[in-house]
């Protein structure tokens, strides 16, 4: 059995949040930690120079 990614729509519904709220609810450190715990490499995201990218 392999893990299946949940679509943002399903995660948002389960959390009672909007899709965009769900997408931005976790930091990159949190997603890396989860990926490591489940034995996956985290997806790479392009670096940005926006707020909060310090």
mmCIF file of C-alpha atoms in Angstrom:
data_model
loop_
_atom_site.group_PDB
_atom_site.id
_atom_site.type_symbol
_atom_site.label_atom_id
_atom_site.label_comp_id
_atom_site.label_asym_id
_atom_site.label_seq_id
_atom_site.Cartn_x
_atom_site.Cartn_y
_atom_site.Cartn_z
ATOM 1 C CA UNK A 1 0.000 0.000 0.000
ATOM 2 C CA UNK A 2 1.337 3.432 -0.877
ATOM 3 C CA UNK A 3 0.194 6.688 0.687
ATOM 4 C CA UNK A 4 -2.036 8.824 -1.483
ATOM 5 C CA UNK A 5 -1.838 12.605 -1.329
ATOM 6 C CA UNK A 6 -5.005 14.324 -0.235
ATOM 7 C CA UNK A 7 -6.253 17.092 -2.511
ATOM 8 C CA UNK A 8 -6.471 20.520 -0.889
ATOM 9 C CA UNK A 9 -10.263 20.436 -1.352
ATOM 10 C CA UNK A 10 -10.557 17.340 0.867
ATOM 11 C CA UNK A 11 -8.123 18.697 3.472
ATOM 12 C CA UNK A 12 -9.946 22.032 3.551
ATOM 13 C CA UNK A 13 -13.320 20.352 4.040
ATOM 14 C CA UNK A 14 -11.961 18.151 6.859
ATOM 15 C CA UNK A 15 -10.345 21.144 8.590
ATOM 16 C CA UNK A 16 -13.266 23.504 8.067
ATOM 17 C CA UNK A 17 -10.993 25.890 6.166
ATOM 18 C CA UNK A 18 -10.831 27.393 2.699
ATOM 19 C CA UNK A 19 -8.606 25.739 0.107
ATOM 20 C CA UNK A 20 -6.234 28.718 0.111
ATOM 21 C CA UNK A 21 -6.202 28.725 3.909
ATOM 22 C CA UNK A 22 -5.273 25.058 3.945
ATOM 23 C CA UNK A 23 -2.512 25.574 1.379
ATOM 24 C CA UNK A 24 -0.893 28.304 3.474
ATOM 25 C CA UNK A 25 -1.504 26.791 6.899
ATOM 26 C CA UNK A 26 1.785 24.909 7.116
ATOM 27 C CA UNK A 27 5.341 26.181 7.022
ATOM 28 C CA UNK A 28 7.982 24.597 4.829
ATOM 29 C CA UNK A 29 9.681 23.278 7.987
ATOM 30 C CA UNK A 30 6.471 21.458 8.936
ATOM 31 C CA UNK A 31 6.060 19.887 5.507
ATOM 32 C CA UNK A 32 9.717 18.775 5.524
ATOM 33 C CA UNK A 33 9.256 17.207 8.973
ATOM 34 C CA UNK A 34 6.198 15.248 7.820
ATOM 35 C CA UNK A 35 7.917 14.142 4.616
ATOM 36 C CA UNK A 36 10.895 12.863 6.612
ATOM 37 C CA UNK A 37 8.681 10.994 9.070
ATOM 38 C CA UNK A 38 6.792 9.187 6.331
ATOM 39 C CA UNK A 39 9.942 8.466 4.329
ATOM 40 C CA UNK A 40 9.353 10.815 1.405
ATOM 41 C CA UNK A 41 11.410 13.611 -0.024
ATOM 42 C CA UNK A 42 9.514 16.874 0.289
ATOM 43 C CA UNK A 43 8.371 18.532 -2.920
ATOM 44 C CA UNK A 44 10.647 21.376 -3.890
ATOM 45 C CA UNK A 45 9.144 24.831 -4.147
ATOM 46 C CA UNK A 46 10.822 27.728 -5.874
ATOM 47 C CA UNK A 47 12.346 30.291 -3.547
ATOM 48 C CA UNK A 48 10.476 33.570 -3.297
ATOM 49 C CA UNK A 49 11.328 36.960 -1.912
ATOM 50 C CA UNK A 50 7.928 37.596 -0.408
ATOM 51 C CA UNK A 51 6.936 38.376 3.175
ATOM 52 C CA UNK A 52 7.867 35.688 5.662
ATOM 53 C CA UNK A 53 10.689 34.285 3.517
ATOM 54 C CA UNK A 54 13.498 35.234 5.865
#
